[in-house]
Amino acid sequence: MNEKVLETLEYDKIKQQLAAYLTTDRGNEILGNLRPSPDFDVVTDRLNETADGADIVRLKGEIPIPKLTEISPYMKRLRIEDASLGGTELAHITKLLRAVQVVHSFFNDLVEEAVHLRTVTKTVDQLTLMPEITKRMISSIDDDGRVLDSASSELRSIRKSIGRTQTDIRARMGKFTKGSDSKYLSEPIITVRDDRFVLPIKAEYKQRFGGIVHDQSASGQTLYVEPSNVVEMNNQLRRDQLAEKAEVRKILAELTNLIRPYRNELMQNMNLVGQLDFVNAKAKYAHQTGSVLPLISAKNNVNLRQARHPLIDKDRVVANDIAIGDQYQTIIVTGPNTGGKTITIKTVGILQLMGQSGLFITANEDSQIGVFDEVFADIGDEQSIEANLSTFSSHMDNIISILHHISKKSLVLLDELGAGTDPKEGAALAMAIIDAIHATGCELIATTHYPELKAFAYNRSGVINASMEFDVDTLRPTYRFLMGIPGQSNALNIARKLGFPKQIIDNARAFTDSKNQDINNMIEELTAQTKRAHDEADQLQRQLSESTKLHHELTDQFNKYQSQKDRLTEQAQERANQVVEEAKKKADKIIADLHQKQKQVGQVAVKENELIDAKGALNKLEVAPNLKKNKVLTKEKAKHDFHPGDDVLVKSYGQQGSLIGKEKNGTWDVQIGILKMKINEADLEKVGKEKKSNQKFQTHVSRTRSTGMSPTLDLRGHRYEEAMYELDRYIDSALLAGYPSVTIIHGKGTGALRKGVTDYLKRNKRVKSFGYSAPNAGGDGSTIVKF
């Protein structure tokens, strides 16, 4: 790709923005060498690489690559056999080794998580892991290049000795700074001169301490003296320090020799990590600018959807749809200056360069780019004083160069074609240049303000007019690109809006060619229609987006509901299975207990009360079904939906009566003929009018002391003796009243009342049979007695 177009379209500014996301010197080197590629496969690989990076940024944030310094100068030094690297240099190599280990582990995790990547894994697979060397380097050198104590046992021992000696020296010299001798010091501190600990002593007291003078202040008033009682300790400290330096040199030499055989592997790792760093940067830049992966056209059909210039703030830039290469190869953009023509063709050019460089483009999804062998651009004022060329001459010089180098796979961008000379000649020259470029089969976008080119575009196959929208009401351009509509001349309209006298405007129109006026009127109408179409399209797009968003939300909610429903059903089934299993175990236990009682010595059969207890225990295992939607139950409930005045059948008497009112204890006052009786609600059934009219009953009423008694006796809350007395009286009354059956409510509780009731009923010869109520009517909490 020619360097001139890169400069014209400000390609380097894109690279400068991209550089902010790099962390390695090699990544910066790769960026510096970046150029758009004319090879379809290379562009595809580059974009796939960026797409991988974008997926990683979206899922994991980024590839974990630290700041790395270029190591190639160190590798060159290692070619010299006796050369040894310093601590800082080895620290840079250690960072690289650690980074390779971290990156490799990071991508292994992605594989385990089944994250699909297109091409980056090929780069990762080429990394050379050196675990043993990495471990040795990490334990020997810190990030600042200091040799760690863990580098060798000898170094650890020497440094411990140095620490102890320094502590002893400070302790001994501290007595001078805190005791009575401190008044002889210029400052009560311990300092260092010539790598030895000294005291700042006033010059007149130098003989008091003895020792060695190592330095003095600029004024001569202070001498830095090493007291005689620490001289030997300082000597020991010095010997240890020299031993430490020797050991550090030895360790650095060992580490250098350790990595020397792996120069090529280290260089390759540096290059591969730099490439991954570059992938990271491209992906993060795309995320920051809201860029997308473009489609690639093998036929160089460009279709940019809502494209915007990447160097303009996305909150200020106007996005446009631009297409070329499919139905037409040449676009002529006409209209006045300051309407946005130049920035539009620059947008096409820079996005094409970015795409061919493997960068995402600032446009909407499904945008498409081509792969051109060259992109040429003649944009801006190219006047050259040094070359003695005018603006027109400079433009012509560029166009001549373009004409010599274009092919049918090129993209040409020409701004203000034919400007800078006589309008008629400039327009004629512009048409001739467009014809010549169009004939090569390449793609061309040219801007001009010459009206003659509007009609020219209509008369050429594969050539189309375009313009930038201008709002006459506000006298401002909208910067919206209008395909298929030539630019409108707005000079007279603007002048009228600015307040020019009507007569001047009318005279100007009279001087204007009528054909031009007709064309302008036609263009004005087309522009208005196109604006309405765009506005309607924008509104429909907004509605579609809102509908799509709502659809997604509803789909998510429905899926959540389905998931929750299935999960609850599954949980209910599991719980039901548990209940059934528990019921089976309890039933088996009850049956086993019965068998055991049958086998007991001296007992031929199980007692009746024990059978009743066992039956009640089995009834308790039955779970009443959910009958909310049961029609039979609903109908039955309707029969027991009682209200005062309803006609009812008293089932125990077989008599029909009318409800008067309900008592607090749940019984109803029922009028049966001339009698008023208290009847339990369970003994009543509602009858319809037709039933009342169709059925005839012959009433036989016997007056007894039990008239109005309830067919249910509730013993709950009574003491045992009291309950037995009440039961005996009640059974007598029920027999006198002629009840065929009654219900005794004794509750479950401890089972004492239930056992007492059972024992009593067994002894009473007038009782034909008895048993516990159904599970949904109280179970073993009540007993039904039949006479």
PDB file of N, CA and C in Angstrom, residues 685-735:
ATOM      1  N   GLU A 685     -78.381 -31.893  53.329  1.00  0.00           N
ATOM      2  CA  GLU A 685     -78.093 -31.860  51.894  1.00  0.00           C
ATOM      3  C   GLU A 685     -79.102 -30.945  51.235  1.00  0.00           C
ATOM      4  N   LYS A 686     -78.571 -29.996  50.447  1.00  0.00           N
ATOM      5  CA  LYS A 686     -79.458 -29.036  49.795  1.00  0.00           C
ATOM      6  C   LYS A 686     -80.246 -29.748  48.690  1.00  0.00           C
ATOM      7  N   VAL A 687     -81.539 -29.392  48.557  1.00  0.00           N
ATOM      8  CA  VAL A 687     -82.373 -29.949  47.492  1.00  0.00           C
ATOM      9  C   VAL A 687     -82.929 -28.810  46.664  1.00  0.00           C
ATOM     10  N   GLY A 688     -83.071 -29.101  45.362  1.00  0.00           N
ATOM     11  CA  GLY A 688     -83.621 -28.085  44.481  1.00  0.00           C
ATOM     12  C   GLY A 688     -85.124 -28.050  44.532  1.00  0.00           C
ATOM     13  N   LYS A 689     -85.682 -27.026  43.885  1.00  0.00           N
ATOM     14  CA  LYS A 689     -87.129 -26.880  43.885  1.00  0.00           C
ATOM     15  C   LYS A 689     -87.809 -28.029  43.158  1.00  0.00           C
ATOM     16  N   GLU A 690     -87.165 -28.485  42.044  1.00  0.00           N
ATOM     17  CA  GLU A 690     -87.763 -29.575  41.289  1.00  0.00           C
ATOM     18  C   GLU A 690     -87.763 -30.862  42.099  1.00  0.00           C
ATOM     19  N   LYS A 691     -86.662 -31.011  42.911  1.00  0.00           N
ATOM     20  CA  LYS A 691     -86.600 -32.206  43.753  1.00  0.00           C
ATOM     21  C   LYS A 691     -87.667 -32.157  44.823  1.00  0.00           C
ATOM     22  N   LYS A 692     -87.893 -30.943  45.315  1.00  0.00           N
ATOM     23  CA  LYS A 692     -88.903 -30.757  46.359  1.00  0.00           C
ATOM     24  C   LYS A 692     -90.297 -31.056  45.824  1.00  0.00           C
ATOM     25  N   SER A 693     -90.574 -30.652  44.594  1.00  0.00           N
ATOM     26  CA  SER A 693     -91.904 -30.820  44.023  1.00  0.00           C
ATOM     27  C   SER A 693     -92.150 -32.238  43.554  1.00  0.00           C
ATOM     28  N   ASN A 694     -91.096 -32.936  43.115  1.00  0.00           N
ATOM     29  CA  ASN A 694     -91.256 -34.280  42.575  1.00  0.00           C
ATOM     30  C   ASN A 694     -91.316 -35.339  43.651  1.00  0.00           C
ATOM     31  N   GLN A 695     -90.685 -35.116  44.783  1.00  0.00           N
ATOM     32  CA  GLN A 695     -90.616 -36.129  45.830  1.00  0.00           C
ATOM     33  C   GLN A 695     -91.643 -35.839  46.923  1.00  0.00           C
ATOM     34  N   LYS A 696     -92.290 -36.869  47.369  1.00  0.00           N
ATOM     35  CA  LYS A 696     -93.284 -36.742  48.436  1.00  0.00           C
ATOM     36  C   LYS A 696     -92.836 -37.583  49.616  1.00  0.00           C
ATOM     37  N   PHE A 697     -92.921 -37.015  50.767  1.00  0.00           N
ATOM     38  CA  PHE A 697     -92.505 -37.713  51.973  1.00  0.00           C
ATOM     39  C   PHE A 697     -93.682 -37.770  52.946  1.00  0.00           C
ATOM     40  N   GLN A 698     -93.824 -38.889  53.595  1.00  0.00           N
ATOM     41  CA  GLN A 698     -94.840 -39.031  54.641  1.00  0.00           C
ATOM     42  C   GLN A 698     -94.127 -38.880  55.970  1.00  0.00           C
ATOM     43  N   THR A 699     -94.493 -37.865  56.694  1.00  0.00           N
ATOM     44  CA  THR A 699     -93.782 -37.517  57.912  1.00  0.00           C
ATOM     45  C   THR A 699     -94.342 -38.259  59.105  1.00  0.00           C
ATOM     46  N   HIS A 700     -93.451 -38.906  59.814  1.00  0.00           N
ATOM     47  CA  HIS A 700     -93.806 -39.543  61.092  1.00  0.00           C
ATOM     48  C   HIS A 700     -92.821 -39.007  62.116  1.00  0.00           C
ATOM     49  N   VAL A 701     -93.314 -38.222  63.036  1.00  0.00           N
ATOM     50  CA  VAL A 701     -92.455 -37.607  64.038  1.00  0.00           C
ATOM     51  C   VAL A 701     -92.794 -38.171  65.393  1.00  0.00           C
ATOM     52  N   SER A 702     -91.740 -38.656  66.065  1.00  0.00           N
ATOM     53  CA  SER A 702     -91.909 -39.133  67.441  1.00  0.00           C
ATOM     54  C   SER A 702     -91.219 -38.164  68.363  1.00  0.00           C
ATOM     55  N   ARG A 703     -91.970 -37.664  69.328  1.00  0.00           N
ATOM     56  CA  ARG A 703     -91.378 -36.720  70.260  1.00  0.00           C
ATOM     57  C   ARG A 703     -90.607 -37.492  71.319  1.00  0.00           C
ATOM     58  N   THR A 704     -89.382 -37.191  71.482  1.00  0.00           N
ATOM     59  CA  THR A 704     -88.564 -37.817  72.519  1.00  0.00           C
ATOM     60  C   THR A 704     -87.744 -36.747  73.178  1.00  0.00           C
ATOM     61  N   ARG A 705     -87.050 -37.153  74.259  1.00  0.00           N
ATOM     62  CA  ARG A 705     -86.176 -36.187  74.950  1.00  0.00           C
ATOM     63  C   ARG A 705     -84.988 -35.791  74.099  1.00  0.00           C
ATOM     64  N   SER A 706     -84.705 -36.578  73.035  1.00  0.00           N
ATOM     65  CA  SER A 706     -83.530 -36.302  72.209  1.00  0.00           C
ATOM     66  C   SER A 706     -83.852 -35.454  70.993  1.00  0.00           C
ATOM     67  N   THR A 707     -85.081 -34.954  70.923  1.00  0.00           N
ATOM     68  CA  THR A 707     -85.430 -34.172  69.744  1.00  0.00           C
ATOM     69  C   THR A 707     -84.457 -33.020  69.555  1.00  0.00           C
ATOM     70  N   GLY A 708     -83.871 -32.945  68.341  1.00  0.00           N
ATOM     71  CA  GLY A 708     -82.927 -31.865  68.020  1.00  0.00           C
ATOM     72  C   GLY A 708     -81.497 -32.190  68.370  1.00  0.00           C
ATOM     73  N   MET A 709     -81.193 -33.378  68.828  1.00  0.00           N
ATOM     74  CA  MET A 709     -79.810 -33.723  69.176  1.00  0.00           C
ATOM     75  C   MET A 709     -78.960 -33.874  67.906  1.00  0.00           C
ATOM     76  N   SER A 710     -77.677 -33.639  68.035  1.00  0.00           N
ATOM     77  CA  SER A 710     -76.742 -33.716  66.897  1.00  0.00           C
ATOM     78  C   SER A 710     -76.315 -35.160  66.667  1.00  0.00           C
ATOM     79  N   PRO A 711     -76.098 -35.551  65.390  1.00  0.00           N
ATOM     80  CA  PRO A 711     -75.583 -36.904  65.114  1.00  0.00           C
ATOM     81  C   PRO A 711     -74.081 -37.003  65.341  1.00  0.00           C
ATOM     82  N   THR A 712     -73.492 -35.952  65.904  1.00  0.00           N
ATOM     83  CA  THR A 712     -72.043 -35.943  66.152  1.00  0.00           C
ATOM     84  C   THR A 712     -71.787 -35.571  67.601  1.00  0.00           C
ATOM     85  N   LEU A 713     -70.919 -36.315  68.278  1.00  0.00           N
ATOM     86  CA  LEU A 713     -70.517 -36.013  69.650  1.00  0.00           C
ATOM     87  C   LEU A 713     -69.029 -35.671  69.642  1.00  0.00           C
ATOM     88  N   ASP A 714     -68.697 -34.475  70.111  1.00  0.00           N
ATOM     89  CA  ASP A 714     -67.306 -34.016  70.151  1.00  0.00           C
ATOM     90  C   ASP A 714     -66.785 -34.129  71.576  1.00  0.00           C
ATOM     91  N   LEU A 715     -65.853 -35.071  71.823  1.00  0.00           N
ATOM     92  CA  LEU A 715     -65.299 -35.315  73.160  1.00  0.00           C
ATOM     93  C   LEU A 715     -63.967 -34.627  73.378  1.00  0.00           C
ATOM     94  N   ARG A 716     -63.488 -33.892  72.391  1.00  0.00           N
ATOM     95  CA  ARG A 716     -62.162 -33.262  72.514  1.00  0.00           C
ATOM     96  C   ARG A 716     -62.172 -32.228  73.635  1.00  0.00           C
ATOM     97  N   GLY A 717     -61.165 -32.274  74.439  1.00  0.00           N
ATOM     98  CA  GLY A 717     -61.055 -31.330  75.554  1.00  0.00           C
ATOM     99  C   GLY A 717     -61.656 -31.857  76.848  1.00  0.00           C
ATOM    100  N   HIS A 718     -62.367 -32.977  76.808  1.00  0.00           N
ATOM    101  CA  HIS A 718     -62.961 -33.571  78.012  1.00  0.00           C
ATOM    102  C   HIS A 718     -61.944 -34.466  78.719  1.00  0.00           C
ATOM    103  N   ARG A 719     -62.111 -34.564  80.016  1.00  0.00           N
ATOM    104  CA  ARG A 719     -61.330 -35.547  80.768  1.00  0.00           C
ATOM    105  C   ARG A 719     -61.863 -36.934  80.456  1.00  0.00           C
ATOM    106  N   TYR A 720     -61.047 -37.934  80.764  1.00  0.00           N
ATOM    107  CA  TYR A 720     -61.381 -39.303  80.363  1.00  0.00           C
ATOM    108  C   TYR A 720     -62.705 -39.755  80.993  1.00  0.00           C
ATOM    109  N   GLU A 721     -62.843 -39.598  82.318  1.00  0.00           N
ATOM    110  CA  GLU A 721     -64.049 -40.057  82.996  1.00  0.00           C
ATOM    111  C   GLU A 721     -65.269 -39.311  82.498  1.00  0.00           C
ATOM    112  N   GLU A 722     -65.107 -37.989  82.368  1.00  0.00           N
ATOM    113  CA  GLU A 722     -66.215 -37.162  81.880  1.00  0.00           C
ATOM    114  C   GLU A 722     -66.603 -37.568  80.468  1.00  0.00           C
ATOM    115  N   ALA A 723     -65.601 -37.853  79.619  1.00  0.00           N
ATOM    116  CA  ALA A 723     -65.855 -38.229  78.236  1.00  0.00           C
ATOM    117  C   ALA A 723     -66.617 -39.552  78.170  1.00  0.00           C
ATOM    118  N   MET A 724     -66.230 -40.520  78.998  1.00  0.00           N
ATOM    119  CA  MET A 724     -66.906 -41.816  78.988  1.00  0.00           C
ATOM    120  C   MET A 724     -68.372 -41.684  79.424  1.00  0.00           C
ATOM    121  N   TYR A 725     -68.602 -40.804  80.428  1.00  0.00           N
ATOM    122  CA  TYR A 725     -69.976 -40.557  80.894  1.00  0.00           C
ATOM    123  C   TYR A 725     -70.803 -39.924  79.790  1.00  0.00           C
ATOM    124  N   GLU A 726     -70.252 -38.907  79.103  1.00  0.00           N
ATOM    125  CA  GLU A 726     -70.949 -38.232  78.012  1.00  0.00           C
ATOM    126  C   GLU A 726     -71.221 -39.213  76.871  1.00  0.00           C
ATOM    127  N   LEU A 727     -70.276 -40.096  76.581  1.00  0.00           N
ATOM    128  CA  LEU A 727     -70.438 -41.067  75.503  1.00  0.00           C
ATOM    129  C   LEU A 727     -71.597 -42.021  75.800  1.00  0.00           C
ATOM    130  N   ASP A 728     -71.649 -42.495  77.049  1.00  0.00           N
ATOM    131  CA  ASP A 728     -72.717 -43.438  77.426  1.00  0.00           C
ATOM    132  C   ASP A 728     -74.090 -42.791  77.275  1.00  0.00           C
ATOM    133  N   ARG A 729     -74.228 -41.547  77.780  1.00  0.00           N
ATOM    134  CA  ARG A 729     -75.503 -40.834  77.656  1.00  0.00           C
ATOM    135  C   ARG A 729     -75.858 -40.595  76.202  1.00  0.00           C
ATOM    136  N   TYR A 730     -74.854 -40.236  75.412  1.00  0.00           N
ATOM    137  CA  TYR A 730     -75.102 -39.887  74.007  1.00  0.00           C
ATOM    138  C   TYR A 730     -75.566 -41.108  73.211  1.00  0.00           C
ATOM    139  N   ILE A 731     -74.955 -42.261  73.444  1.00  0.00           N
ATOM    140  CA  ILE A 731     -75.335 -43.479  72.720  1.00  0.00           C
ATOM    141  C   ILE A 731     -76.793 -43.840  73.039  1.00  0.00           C
ATOM    142  N   ASP A 732     -77.149 -43.692  74.313  1.00  0.00           N
ATOM    143  CA  ASP A 732     -78.546 -43.969  74.694  1.00  0.00           C
ATOM    144  C   ASP A 732     -79.496 -43.031  73.969  1.00  0.00           C
ATOM    145  N   SER A 733     -79.157 -41.739  73.952  1.00  0.00           N
ATOM    146  CA  SER A 733     -80.022 -40.751  73.304  1.00  0.00           C
ATOM    147  C   SER A 733     -80.128 -41.007  71.810  1.00  0.00           C
ATOM    148  N   ALA A 734     -79.024 -41.401  71.190  1.00  0.00           N
ATOM    149  CA  ALA A 734     -79.026 -41.653  69.749  1.00  0.00           C
ATOM    150  C   ALA A 734     -79.909 -42.850  69.409  1.00  0.00           C
ATOM    151  N   LEU A 735     -79.873 -43.875  70.288  1.00  0.00           N
ATOM    152  CA  LEU A 735     -80.704 -45.054  70.056  1.00  0.00           C
ATOM    153  C   LEU A 735     -82.182 -44.707  70.201  1.00  0.00           C
TER     154      LEU A 735
END
